[in-house]
mmCIF file of N, CA and C in Angstrom:
data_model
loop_
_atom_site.group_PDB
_atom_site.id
_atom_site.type_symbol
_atom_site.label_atom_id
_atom_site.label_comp_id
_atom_site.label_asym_id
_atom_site.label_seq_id
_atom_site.Cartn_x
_atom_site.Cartn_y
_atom_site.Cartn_z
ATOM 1 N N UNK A 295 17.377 -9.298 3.558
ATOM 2 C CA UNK A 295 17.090 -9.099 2.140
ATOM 3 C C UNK A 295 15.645 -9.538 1.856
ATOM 4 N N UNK A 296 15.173 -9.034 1.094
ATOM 5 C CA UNK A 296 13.525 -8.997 0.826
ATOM 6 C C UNK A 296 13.402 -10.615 -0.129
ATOM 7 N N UNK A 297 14.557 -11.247 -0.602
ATOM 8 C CA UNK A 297 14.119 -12.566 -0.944
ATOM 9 C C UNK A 297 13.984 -13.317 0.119
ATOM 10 N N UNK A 298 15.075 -13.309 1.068
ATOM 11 C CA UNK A 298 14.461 -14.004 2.694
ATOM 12 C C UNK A 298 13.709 -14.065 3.395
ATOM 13 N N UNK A 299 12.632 -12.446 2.977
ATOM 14 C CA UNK A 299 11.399 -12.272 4.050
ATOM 15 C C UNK A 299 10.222 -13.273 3.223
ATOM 16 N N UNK A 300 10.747 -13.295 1.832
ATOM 17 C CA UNK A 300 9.458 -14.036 0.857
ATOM 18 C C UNK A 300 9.726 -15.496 1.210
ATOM 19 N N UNK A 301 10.978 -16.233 1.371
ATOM 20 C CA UNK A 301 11.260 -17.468 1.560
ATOM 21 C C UNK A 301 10.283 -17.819 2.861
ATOM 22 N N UNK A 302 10.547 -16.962 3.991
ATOM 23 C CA UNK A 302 10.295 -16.885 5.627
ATOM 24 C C UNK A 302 8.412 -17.365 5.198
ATOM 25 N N UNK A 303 7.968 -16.305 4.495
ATOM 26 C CA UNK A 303 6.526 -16.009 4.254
ATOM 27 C C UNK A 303 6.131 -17.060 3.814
ATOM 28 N N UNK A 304 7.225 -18.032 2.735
ATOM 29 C CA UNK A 304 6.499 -19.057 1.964
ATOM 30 C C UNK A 304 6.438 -20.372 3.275
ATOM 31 N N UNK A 305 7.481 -20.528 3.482
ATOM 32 C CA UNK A 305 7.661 -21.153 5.058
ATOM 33 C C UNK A 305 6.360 -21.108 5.695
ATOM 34 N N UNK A 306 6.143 -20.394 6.299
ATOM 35 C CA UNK A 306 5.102 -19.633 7.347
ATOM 36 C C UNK A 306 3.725 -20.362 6.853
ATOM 37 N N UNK A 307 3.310 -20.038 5.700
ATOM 38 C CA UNK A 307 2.714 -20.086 4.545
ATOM 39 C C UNK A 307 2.055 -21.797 4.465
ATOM 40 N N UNK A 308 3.418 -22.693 4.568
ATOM 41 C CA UNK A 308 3.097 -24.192 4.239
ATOM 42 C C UNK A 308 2.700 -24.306 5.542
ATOM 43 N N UNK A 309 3.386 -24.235 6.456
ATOM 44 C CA UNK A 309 3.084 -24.776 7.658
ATOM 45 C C UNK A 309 1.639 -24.119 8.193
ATOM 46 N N UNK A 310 1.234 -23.591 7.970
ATOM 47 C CA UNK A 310 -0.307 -22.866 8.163
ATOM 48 C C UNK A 310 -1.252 -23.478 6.949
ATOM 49 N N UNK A 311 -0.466 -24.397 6.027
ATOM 50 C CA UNK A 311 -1.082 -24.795 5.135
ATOM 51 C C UNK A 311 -2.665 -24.162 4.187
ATOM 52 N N UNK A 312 -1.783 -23.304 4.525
ATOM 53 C CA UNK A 312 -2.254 -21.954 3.380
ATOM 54 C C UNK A 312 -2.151 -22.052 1.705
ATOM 55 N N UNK A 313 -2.514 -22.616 0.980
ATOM 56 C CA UNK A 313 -1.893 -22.966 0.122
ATOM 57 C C UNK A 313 -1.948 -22.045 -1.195
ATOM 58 N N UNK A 314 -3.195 -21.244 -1.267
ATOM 59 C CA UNK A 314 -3.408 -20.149 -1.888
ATOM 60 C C UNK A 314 -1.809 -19.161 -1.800
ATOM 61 N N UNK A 315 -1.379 -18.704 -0.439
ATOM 62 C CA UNK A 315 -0.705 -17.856 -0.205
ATOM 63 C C UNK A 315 1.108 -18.672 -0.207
ATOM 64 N N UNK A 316 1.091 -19.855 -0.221
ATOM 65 C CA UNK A 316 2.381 -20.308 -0.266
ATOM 66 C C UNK A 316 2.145 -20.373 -1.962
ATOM 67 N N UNK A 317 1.307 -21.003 -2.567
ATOM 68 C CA UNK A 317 1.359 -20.717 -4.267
ATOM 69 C C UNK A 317 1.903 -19.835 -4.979
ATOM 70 N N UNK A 318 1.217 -18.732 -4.471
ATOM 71 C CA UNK A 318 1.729 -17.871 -5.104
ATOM 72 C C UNK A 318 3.354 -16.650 -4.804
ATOM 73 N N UNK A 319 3.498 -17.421 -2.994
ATOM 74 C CA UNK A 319 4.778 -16.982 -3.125
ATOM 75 C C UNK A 319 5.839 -18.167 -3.741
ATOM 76 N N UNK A 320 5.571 -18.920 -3.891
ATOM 77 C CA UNK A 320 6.292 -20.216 -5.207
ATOM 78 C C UNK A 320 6.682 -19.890 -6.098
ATOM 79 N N UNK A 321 5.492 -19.197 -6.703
ATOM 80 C CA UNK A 321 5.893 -18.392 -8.049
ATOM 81 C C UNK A 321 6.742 -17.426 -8.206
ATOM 82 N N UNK A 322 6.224 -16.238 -7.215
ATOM 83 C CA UNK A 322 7.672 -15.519 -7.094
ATOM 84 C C UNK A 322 8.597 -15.893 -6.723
ATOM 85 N N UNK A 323 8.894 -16.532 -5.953
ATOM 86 C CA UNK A 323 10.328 -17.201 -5.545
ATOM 87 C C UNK A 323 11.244 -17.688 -6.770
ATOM 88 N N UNK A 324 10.698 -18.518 -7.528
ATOM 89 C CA UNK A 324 11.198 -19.250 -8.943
ATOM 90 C C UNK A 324 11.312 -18.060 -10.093
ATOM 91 N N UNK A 325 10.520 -16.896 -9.849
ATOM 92 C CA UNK A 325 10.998 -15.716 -10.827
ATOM 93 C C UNK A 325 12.061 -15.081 -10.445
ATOM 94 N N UNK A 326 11.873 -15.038 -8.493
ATOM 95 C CA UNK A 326 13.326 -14.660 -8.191
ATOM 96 C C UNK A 326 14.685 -14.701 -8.520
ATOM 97 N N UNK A 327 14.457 -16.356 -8.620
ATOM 98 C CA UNK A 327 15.430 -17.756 -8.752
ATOM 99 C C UNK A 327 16.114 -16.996 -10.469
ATOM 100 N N UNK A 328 15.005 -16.929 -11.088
ATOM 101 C CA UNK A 328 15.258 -16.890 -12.440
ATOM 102 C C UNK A 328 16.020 -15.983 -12.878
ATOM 103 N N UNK A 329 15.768 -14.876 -12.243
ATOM 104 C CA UNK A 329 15.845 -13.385 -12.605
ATOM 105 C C UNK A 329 17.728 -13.238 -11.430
ATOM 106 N N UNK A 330 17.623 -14.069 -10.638
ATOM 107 C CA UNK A 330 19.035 -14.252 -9.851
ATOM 108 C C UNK A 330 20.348 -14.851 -10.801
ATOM 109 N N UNK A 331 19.594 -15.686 -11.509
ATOM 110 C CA UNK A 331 20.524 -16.314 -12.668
ATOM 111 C C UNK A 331 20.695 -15.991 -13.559
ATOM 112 N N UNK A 332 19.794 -15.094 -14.617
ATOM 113 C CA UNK A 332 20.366 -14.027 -15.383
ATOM 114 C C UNK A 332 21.417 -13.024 -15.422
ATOM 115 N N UNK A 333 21.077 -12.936 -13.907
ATOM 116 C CA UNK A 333 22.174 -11.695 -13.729
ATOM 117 C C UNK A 333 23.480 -12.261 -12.997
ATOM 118 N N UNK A 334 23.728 -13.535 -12.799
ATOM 119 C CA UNK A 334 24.527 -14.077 -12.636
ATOM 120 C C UNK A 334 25.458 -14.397 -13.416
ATOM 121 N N UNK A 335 24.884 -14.744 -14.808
ATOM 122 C CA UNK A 335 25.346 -14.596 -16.342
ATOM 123 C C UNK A 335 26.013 -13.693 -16.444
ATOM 124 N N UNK A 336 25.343 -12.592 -15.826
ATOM 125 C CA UNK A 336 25.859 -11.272 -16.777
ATOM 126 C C UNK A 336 27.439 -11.085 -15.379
ATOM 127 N N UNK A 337 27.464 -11.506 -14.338
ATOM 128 C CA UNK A 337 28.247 -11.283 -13.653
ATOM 129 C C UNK A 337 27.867 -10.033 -12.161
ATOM 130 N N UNK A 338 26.482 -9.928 -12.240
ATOM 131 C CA UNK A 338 25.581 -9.172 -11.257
ATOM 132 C C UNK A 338 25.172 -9.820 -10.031
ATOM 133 N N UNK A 339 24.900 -9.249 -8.793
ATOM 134 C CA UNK A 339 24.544 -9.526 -7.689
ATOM 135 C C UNK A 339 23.345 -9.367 -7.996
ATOM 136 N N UNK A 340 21.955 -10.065 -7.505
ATOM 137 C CA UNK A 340 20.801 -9.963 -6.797
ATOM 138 C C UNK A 340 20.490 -8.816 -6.073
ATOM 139 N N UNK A 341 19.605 -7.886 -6.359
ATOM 140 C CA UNK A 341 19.917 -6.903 -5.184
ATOM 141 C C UNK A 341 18.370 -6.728 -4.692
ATOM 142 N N UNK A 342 17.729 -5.974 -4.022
ATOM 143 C CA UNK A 342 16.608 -5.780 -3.258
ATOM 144 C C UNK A 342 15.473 -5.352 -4.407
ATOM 145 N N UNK A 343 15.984 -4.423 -5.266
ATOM 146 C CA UNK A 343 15.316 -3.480 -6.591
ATOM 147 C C UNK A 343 15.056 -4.211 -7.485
ATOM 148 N N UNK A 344 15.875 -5.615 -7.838
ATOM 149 C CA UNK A 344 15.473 -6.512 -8.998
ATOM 150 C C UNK A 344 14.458 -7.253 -8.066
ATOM 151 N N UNK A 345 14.299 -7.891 -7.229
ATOM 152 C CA UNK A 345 13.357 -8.418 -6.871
ATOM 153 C C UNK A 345 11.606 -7.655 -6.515
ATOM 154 N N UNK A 346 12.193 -6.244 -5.833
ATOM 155 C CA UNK A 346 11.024 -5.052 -6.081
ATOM 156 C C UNK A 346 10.500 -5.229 -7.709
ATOM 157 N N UNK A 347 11.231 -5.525 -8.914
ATOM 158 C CA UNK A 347 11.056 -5.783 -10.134
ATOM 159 C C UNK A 347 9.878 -6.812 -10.345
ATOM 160 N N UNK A 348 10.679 -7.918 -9.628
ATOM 161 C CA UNK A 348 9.778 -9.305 -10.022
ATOM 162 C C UNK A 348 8.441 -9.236 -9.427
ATOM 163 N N UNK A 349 8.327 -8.563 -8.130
ATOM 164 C CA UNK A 349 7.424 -8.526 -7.544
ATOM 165 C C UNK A 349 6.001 -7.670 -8.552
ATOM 166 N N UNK A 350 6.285 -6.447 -8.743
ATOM 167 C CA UNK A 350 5.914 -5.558 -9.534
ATOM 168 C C UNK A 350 5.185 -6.233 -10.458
ATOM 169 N N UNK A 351 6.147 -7.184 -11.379
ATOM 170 C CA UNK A 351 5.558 -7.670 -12.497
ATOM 171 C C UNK A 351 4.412 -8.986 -12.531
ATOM 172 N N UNK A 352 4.918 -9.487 -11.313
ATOM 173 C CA UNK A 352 3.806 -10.348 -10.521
ATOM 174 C C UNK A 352 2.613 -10.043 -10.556
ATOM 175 N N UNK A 353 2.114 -8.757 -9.447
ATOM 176 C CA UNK A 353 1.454 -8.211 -8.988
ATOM 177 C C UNK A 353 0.649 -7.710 -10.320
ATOM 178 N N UNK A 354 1.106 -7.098 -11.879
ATOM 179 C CA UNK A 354 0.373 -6.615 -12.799
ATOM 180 C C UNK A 354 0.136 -8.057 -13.594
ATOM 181 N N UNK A 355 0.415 -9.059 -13.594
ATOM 182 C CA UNK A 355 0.201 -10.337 -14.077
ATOM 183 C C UNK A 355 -1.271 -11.002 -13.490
ATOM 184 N N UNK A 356 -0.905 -10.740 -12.192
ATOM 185 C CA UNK A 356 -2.430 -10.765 -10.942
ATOM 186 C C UNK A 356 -3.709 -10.287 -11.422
ATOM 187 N N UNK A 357 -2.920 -9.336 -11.564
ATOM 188 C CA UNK A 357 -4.374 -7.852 -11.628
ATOM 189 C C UNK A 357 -4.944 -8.293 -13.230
ATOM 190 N N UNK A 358 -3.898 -8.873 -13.892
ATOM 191 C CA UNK A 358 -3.977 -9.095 -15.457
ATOM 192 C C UNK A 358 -5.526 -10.233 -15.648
ATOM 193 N N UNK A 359 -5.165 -11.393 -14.842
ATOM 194 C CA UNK A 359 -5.704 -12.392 -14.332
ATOM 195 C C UNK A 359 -6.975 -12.371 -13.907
ATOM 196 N N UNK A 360 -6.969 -11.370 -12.527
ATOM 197 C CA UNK A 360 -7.914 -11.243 -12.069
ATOM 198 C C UNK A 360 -9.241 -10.497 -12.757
ATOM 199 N N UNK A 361 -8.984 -10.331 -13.985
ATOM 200 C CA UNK A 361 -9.350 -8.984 -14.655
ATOM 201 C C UNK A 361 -10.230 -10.336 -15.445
ATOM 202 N N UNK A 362 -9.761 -10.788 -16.564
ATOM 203 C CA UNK A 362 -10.288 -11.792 -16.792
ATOM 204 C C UNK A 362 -10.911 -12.789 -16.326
ATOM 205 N N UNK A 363 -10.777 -13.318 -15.122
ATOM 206 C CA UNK A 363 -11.767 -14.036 -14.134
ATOM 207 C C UNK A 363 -12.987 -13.520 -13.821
ATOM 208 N N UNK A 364 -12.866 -11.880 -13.739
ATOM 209 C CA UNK A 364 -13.970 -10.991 -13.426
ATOM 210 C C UNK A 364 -14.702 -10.842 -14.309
ATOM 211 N N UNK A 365 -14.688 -10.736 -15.684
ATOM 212 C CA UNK A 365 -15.268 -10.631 -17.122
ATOM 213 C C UNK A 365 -16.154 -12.148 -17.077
ATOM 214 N N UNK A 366 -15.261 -13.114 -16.876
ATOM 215 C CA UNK A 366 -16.059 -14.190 -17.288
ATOM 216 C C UNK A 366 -17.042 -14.966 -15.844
ATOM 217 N N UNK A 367 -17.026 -13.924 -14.788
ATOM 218 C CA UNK A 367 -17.761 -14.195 -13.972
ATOM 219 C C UNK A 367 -17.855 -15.256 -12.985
ATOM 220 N N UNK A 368 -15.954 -15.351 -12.943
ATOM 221 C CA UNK A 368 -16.213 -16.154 -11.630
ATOM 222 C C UNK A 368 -15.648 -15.666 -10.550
ATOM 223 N N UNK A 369 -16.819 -15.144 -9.495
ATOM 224 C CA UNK A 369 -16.091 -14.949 -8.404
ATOM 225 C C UNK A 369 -15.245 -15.133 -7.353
ATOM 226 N N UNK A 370 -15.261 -16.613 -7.392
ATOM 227 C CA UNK A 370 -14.475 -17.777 -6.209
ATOM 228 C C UNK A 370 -12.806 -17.375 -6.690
ATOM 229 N N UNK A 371 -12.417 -17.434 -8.233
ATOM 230 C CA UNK A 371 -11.567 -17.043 -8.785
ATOM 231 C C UNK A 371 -10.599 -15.710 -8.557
ATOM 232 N N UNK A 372 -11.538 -14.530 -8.655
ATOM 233 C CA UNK A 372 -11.532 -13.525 -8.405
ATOM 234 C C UNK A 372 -10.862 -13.437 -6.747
ATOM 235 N N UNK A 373 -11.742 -13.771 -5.820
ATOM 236 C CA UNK A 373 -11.445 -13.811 -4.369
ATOM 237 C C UNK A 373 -9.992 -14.349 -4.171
ATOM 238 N N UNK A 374 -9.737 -15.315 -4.625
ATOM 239 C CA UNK A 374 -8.241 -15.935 -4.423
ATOM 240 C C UNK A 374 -7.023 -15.410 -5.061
ATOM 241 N N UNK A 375 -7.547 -14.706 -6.216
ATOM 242 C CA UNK A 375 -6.586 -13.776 -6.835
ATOM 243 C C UNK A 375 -6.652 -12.157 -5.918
ATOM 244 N N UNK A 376 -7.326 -11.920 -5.704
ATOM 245 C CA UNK A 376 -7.447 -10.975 -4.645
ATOM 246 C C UNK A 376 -6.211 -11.151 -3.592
ATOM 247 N N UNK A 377 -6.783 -12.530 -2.386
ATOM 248 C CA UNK A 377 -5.738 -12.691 -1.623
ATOM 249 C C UNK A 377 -4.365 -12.672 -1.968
ATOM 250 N N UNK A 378 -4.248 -13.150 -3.299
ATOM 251 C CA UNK A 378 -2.863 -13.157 -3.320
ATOM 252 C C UNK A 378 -2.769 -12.056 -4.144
ATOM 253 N N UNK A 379 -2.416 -11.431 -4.729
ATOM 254 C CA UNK A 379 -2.546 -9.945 -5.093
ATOM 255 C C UNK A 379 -2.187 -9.093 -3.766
ATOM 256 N N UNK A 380 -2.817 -9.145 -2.783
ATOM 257 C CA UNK A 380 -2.642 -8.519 -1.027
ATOM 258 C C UNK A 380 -1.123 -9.390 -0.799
ATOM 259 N N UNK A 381 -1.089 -10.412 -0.714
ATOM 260 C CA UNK A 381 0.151 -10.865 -0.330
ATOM 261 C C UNK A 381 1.339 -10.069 -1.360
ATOM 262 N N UNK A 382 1.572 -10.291 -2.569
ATOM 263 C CA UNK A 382 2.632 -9.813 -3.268
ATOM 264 C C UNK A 382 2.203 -8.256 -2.665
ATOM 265 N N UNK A 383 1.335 -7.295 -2.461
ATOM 266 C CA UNK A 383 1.653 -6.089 -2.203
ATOM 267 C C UNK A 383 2.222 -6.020 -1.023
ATOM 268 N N UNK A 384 2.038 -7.108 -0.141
ATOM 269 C CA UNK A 384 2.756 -6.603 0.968
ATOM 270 C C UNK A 384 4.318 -6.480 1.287
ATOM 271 N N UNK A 385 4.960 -7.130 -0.254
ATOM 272 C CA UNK A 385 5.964 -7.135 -0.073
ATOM 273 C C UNK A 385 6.765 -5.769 -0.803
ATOM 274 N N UNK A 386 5.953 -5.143 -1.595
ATOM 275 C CA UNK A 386 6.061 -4.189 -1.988
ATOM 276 C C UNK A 386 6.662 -2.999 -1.431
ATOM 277 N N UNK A 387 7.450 -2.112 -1.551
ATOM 278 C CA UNK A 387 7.419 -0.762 -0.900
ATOM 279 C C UNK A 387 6.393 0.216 -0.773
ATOM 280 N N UNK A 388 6.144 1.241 -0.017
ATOM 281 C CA UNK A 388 5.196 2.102 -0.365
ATOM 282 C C UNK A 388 5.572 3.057 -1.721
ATOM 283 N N UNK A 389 4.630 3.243 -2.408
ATOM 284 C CA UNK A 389 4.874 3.973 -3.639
ATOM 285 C C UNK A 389 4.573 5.588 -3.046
ATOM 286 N N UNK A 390 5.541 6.519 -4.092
ATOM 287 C CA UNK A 390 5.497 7.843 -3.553
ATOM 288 C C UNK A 390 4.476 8.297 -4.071
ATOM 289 N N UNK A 391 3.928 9.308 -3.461
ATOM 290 C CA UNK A 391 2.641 10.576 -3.957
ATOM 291 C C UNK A 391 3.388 11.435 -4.705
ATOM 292 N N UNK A 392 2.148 11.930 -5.600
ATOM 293 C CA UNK A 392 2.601 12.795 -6.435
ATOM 294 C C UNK A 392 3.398 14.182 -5.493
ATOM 295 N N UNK A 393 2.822 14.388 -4.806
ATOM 296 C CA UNK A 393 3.649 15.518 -3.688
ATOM 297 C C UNK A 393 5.200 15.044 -3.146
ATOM 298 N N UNK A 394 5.295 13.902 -2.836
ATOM 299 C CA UNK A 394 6.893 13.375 -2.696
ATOM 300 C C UNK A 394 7.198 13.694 -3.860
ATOM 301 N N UNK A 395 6.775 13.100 -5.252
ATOM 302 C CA UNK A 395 7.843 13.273 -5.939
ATOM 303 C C UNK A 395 7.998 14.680 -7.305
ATOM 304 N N UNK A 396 6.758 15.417 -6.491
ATOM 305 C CA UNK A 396 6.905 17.067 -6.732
ATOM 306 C C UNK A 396 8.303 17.411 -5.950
ATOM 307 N N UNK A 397 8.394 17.112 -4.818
ATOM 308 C CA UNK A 397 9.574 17.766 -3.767
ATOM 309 C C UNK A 397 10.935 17.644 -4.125
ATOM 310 N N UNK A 398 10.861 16.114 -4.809
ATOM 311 C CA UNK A 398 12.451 15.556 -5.406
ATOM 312 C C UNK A 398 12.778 16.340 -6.399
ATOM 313 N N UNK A 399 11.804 16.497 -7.461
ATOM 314 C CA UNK A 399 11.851 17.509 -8.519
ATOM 315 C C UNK A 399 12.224 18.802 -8.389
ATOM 316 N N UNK A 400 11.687 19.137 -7.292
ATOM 317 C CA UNK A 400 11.658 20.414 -7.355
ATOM 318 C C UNK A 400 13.329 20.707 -6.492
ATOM 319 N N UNK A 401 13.807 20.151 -5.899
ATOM 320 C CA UNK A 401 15.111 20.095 -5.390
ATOM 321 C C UNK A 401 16.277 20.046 -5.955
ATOM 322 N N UNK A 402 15.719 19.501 -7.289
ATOM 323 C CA UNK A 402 17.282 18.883 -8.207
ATOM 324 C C UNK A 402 17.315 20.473 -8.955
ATOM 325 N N UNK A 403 18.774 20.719 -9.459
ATOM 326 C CA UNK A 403 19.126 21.633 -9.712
ATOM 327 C C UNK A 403 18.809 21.971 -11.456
ATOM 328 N N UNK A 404 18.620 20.768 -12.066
ATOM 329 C CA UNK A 404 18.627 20.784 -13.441
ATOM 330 C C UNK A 404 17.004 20.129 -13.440
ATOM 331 N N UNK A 405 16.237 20.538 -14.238
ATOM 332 C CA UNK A 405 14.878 19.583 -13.888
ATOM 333 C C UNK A 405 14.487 19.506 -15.498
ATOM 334 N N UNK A 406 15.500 18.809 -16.661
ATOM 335 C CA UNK A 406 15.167 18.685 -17.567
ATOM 336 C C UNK A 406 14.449 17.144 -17.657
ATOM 337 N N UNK A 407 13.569 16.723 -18.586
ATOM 338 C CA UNK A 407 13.253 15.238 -18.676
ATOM 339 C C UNK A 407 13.940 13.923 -18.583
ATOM 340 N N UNK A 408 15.088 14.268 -19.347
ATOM 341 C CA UNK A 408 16.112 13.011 -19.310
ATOM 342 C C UNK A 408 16.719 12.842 -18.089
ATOM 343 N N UNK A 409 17.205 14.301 -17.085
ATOM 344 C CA UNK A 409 17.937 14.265 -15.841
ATOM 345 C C UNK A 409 17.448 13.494 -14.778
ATOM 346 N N UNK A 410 15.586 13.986 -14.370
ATOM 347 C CA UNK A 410 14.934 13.911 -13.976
ATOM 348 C C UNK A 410 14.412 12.110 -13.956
ATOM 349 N N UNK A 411 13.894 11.850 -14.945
ATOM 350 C CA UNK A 411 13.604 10.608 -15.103
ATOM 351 C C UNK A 411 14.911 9.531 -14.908
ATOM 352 N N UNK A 412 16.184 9.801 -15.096
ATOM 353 C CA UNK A 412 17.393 9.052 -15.038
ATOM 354 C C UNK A 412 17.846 8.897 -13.628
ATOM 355 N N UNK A 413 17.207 10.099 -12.867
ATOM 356 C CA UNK A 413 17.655 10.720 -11.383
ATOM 357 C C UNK A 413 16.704 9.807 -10.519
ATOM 358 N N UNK A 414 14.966 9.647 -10.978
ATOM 359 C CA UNK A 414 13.922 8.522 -10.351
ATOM 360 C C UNK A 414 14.762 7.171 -10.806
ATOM 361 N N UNK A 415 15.268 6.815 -11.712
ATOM 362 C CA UNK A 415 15.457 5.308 -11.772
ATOM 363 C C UNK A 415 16.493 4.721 -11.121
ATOM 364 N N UNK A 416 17.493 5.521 -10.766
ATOM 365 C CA UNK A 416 18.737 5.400 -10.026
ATOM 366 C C UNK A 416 18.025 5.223 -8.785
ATOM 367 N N UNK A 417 17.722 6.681 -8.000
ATOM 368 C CA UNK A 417 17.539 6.972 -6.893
ATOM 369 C C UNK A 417 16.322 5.598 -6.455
ATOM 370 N N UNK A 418 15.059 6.352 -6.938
ATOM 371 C CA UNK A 418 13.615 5.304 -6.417
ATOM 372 C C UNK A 418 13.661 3.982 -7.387
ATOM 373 N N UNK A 419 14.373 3.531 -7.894
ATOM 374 C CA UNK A 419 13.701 2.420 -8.188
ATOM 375 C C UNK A 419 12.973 1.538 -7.345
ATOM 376 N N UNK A 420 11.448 0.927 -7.926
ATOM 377 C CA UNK A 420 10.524 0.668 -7.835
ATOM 378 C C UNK A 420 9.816 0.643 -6.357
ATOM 379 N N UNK A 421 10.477 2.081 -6.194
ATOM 380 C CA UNK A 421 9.795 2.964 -5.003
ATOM 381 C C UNK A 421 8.650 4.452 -6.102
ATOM 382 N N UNK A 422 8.095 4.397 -6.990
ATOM 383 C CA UNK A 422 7.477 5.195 -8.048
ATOM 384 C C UNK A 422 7.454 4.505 -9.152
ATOM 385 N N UNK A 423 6.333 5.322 -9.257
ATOM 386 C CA UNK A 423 5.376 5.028 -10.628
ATOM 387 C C UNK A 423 6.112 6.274 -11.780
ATOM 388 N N UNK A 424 7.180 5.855 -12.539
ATOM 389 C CA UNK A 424 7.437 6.511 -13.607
ATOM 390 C C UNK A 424 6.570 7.253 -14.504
ATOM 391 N N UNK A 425 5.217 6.614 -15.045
ATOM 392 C CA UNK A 425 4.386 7.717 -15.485
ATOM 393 C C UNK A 425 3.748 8.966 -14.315
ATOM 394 N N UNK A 426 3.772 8.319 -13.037
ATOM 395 C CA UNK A 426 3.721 9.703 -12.390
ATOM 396 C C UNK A 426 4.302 10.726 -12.452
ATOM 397 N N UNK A 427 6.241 9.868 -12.457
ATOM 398 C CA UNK A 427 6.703 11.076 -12.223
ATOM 399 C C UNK A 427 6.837 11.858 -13.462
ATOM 400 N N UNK A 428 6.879 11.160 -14.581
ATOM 401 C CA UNK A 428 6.348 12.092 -15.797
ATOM 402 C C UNK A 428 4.868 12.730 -16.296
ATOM 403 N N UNK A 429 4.038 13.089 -14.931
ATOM 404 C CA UNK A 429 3.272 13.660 -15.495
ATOM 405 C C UNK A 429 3.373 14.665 -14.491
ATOM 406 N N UNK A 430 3.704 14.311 -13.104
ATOM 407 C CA UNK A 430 4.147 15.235 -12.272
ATOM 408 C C UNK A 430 5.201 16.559 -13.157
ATOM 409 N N UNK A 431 6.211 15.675 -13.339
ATOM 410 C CA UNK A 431 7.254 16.625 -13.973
ATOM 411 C C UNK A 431 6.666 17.505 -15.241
ATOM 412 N N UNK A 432 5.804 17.165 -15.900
ATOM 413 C CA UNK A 432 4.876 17.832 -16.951
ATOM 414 C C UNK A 432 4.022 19.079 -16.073
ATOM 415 N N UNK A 433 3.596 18.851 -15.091
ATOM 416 C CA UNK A 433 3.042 20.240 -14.644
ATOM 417 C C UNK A 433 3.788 20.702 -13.802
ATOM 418 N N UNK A 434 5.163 20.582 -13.461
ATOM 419 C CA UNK A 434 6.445 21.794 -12.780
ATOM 420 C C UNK A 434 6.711 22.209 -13.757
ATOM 421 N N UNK A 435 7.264 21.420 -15.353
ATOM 422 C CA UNK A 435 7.786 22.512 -16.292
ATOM 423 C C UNK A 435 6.719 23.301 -17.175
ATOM 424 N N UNK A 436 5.696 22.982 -16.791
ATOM 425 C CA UNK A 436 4.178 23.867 -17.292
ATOM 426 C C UNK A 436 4.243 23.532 -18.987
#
């Protein structure tokens, strides 16, 4: 399970006394944690896709960050948000091309908006970029 490979990583991580890269898998881990107990509430398993979730939201929190570090001109800042930014992507899936997810589209038998978009969230979750596939799907139905 992809929370074990992040535990393994954070592991890996201290003992290389890396601390940039165990930091910030800390953080995700404890969103993991968090986001495990919500849905524990609700009476839900943990599954691979909620954590693809946390990761996701990490990763645009990063970029959020790093964005502002860059404005106010510090680079040392920047660099370390970088590294870790690379780390959370690596835990990432590969995201599909607009040509993958032309092909899915173009396969399904009904290719209305609601089908289509209901059909990516089931199937790919946070294997695609939803505004892709709605802009993709905007130039199949012309």
């Amino acid at each position: 399970m992809l929370k074990d490979d992040i535990k393994k990583a954070k592991i890996d991580a201290m003992k290389a006394h890396d601390k940039n890269a165990s930091g910030v898998l800390g953080v995700v881990l404890n969103k993991v944690m968090l986001a495990e107990i919500e849905l524990r509430a609700k009476g839900a398993e943990l599954k691979d896709s909620d954590v693809i979730a946390v990761l996701q939201k990490a990763e645009k929190e990063l970029q959020d960050e790093r964005q502002g570090f860059e404005k106010a001109g510090r680079a040392e800042s920047v660099a370390a948000l970088d590294a870790q930014i690379a780390i959370v992507k690596g835990f990432l899936p590969q995201m599909m091309s607009a040509d993958e997810i032309a092909a899915v589209i173009n396969s399904l038998p009904d290719k209305s908006v609601p089908v289509v978009m209901k059909h990516f969230k089931a199937e790919y979750a946070g294997k695609c970029d939803m505004r892709l596939v709605s802009e993709v799907l905007k130039k199949i139905n012309g």
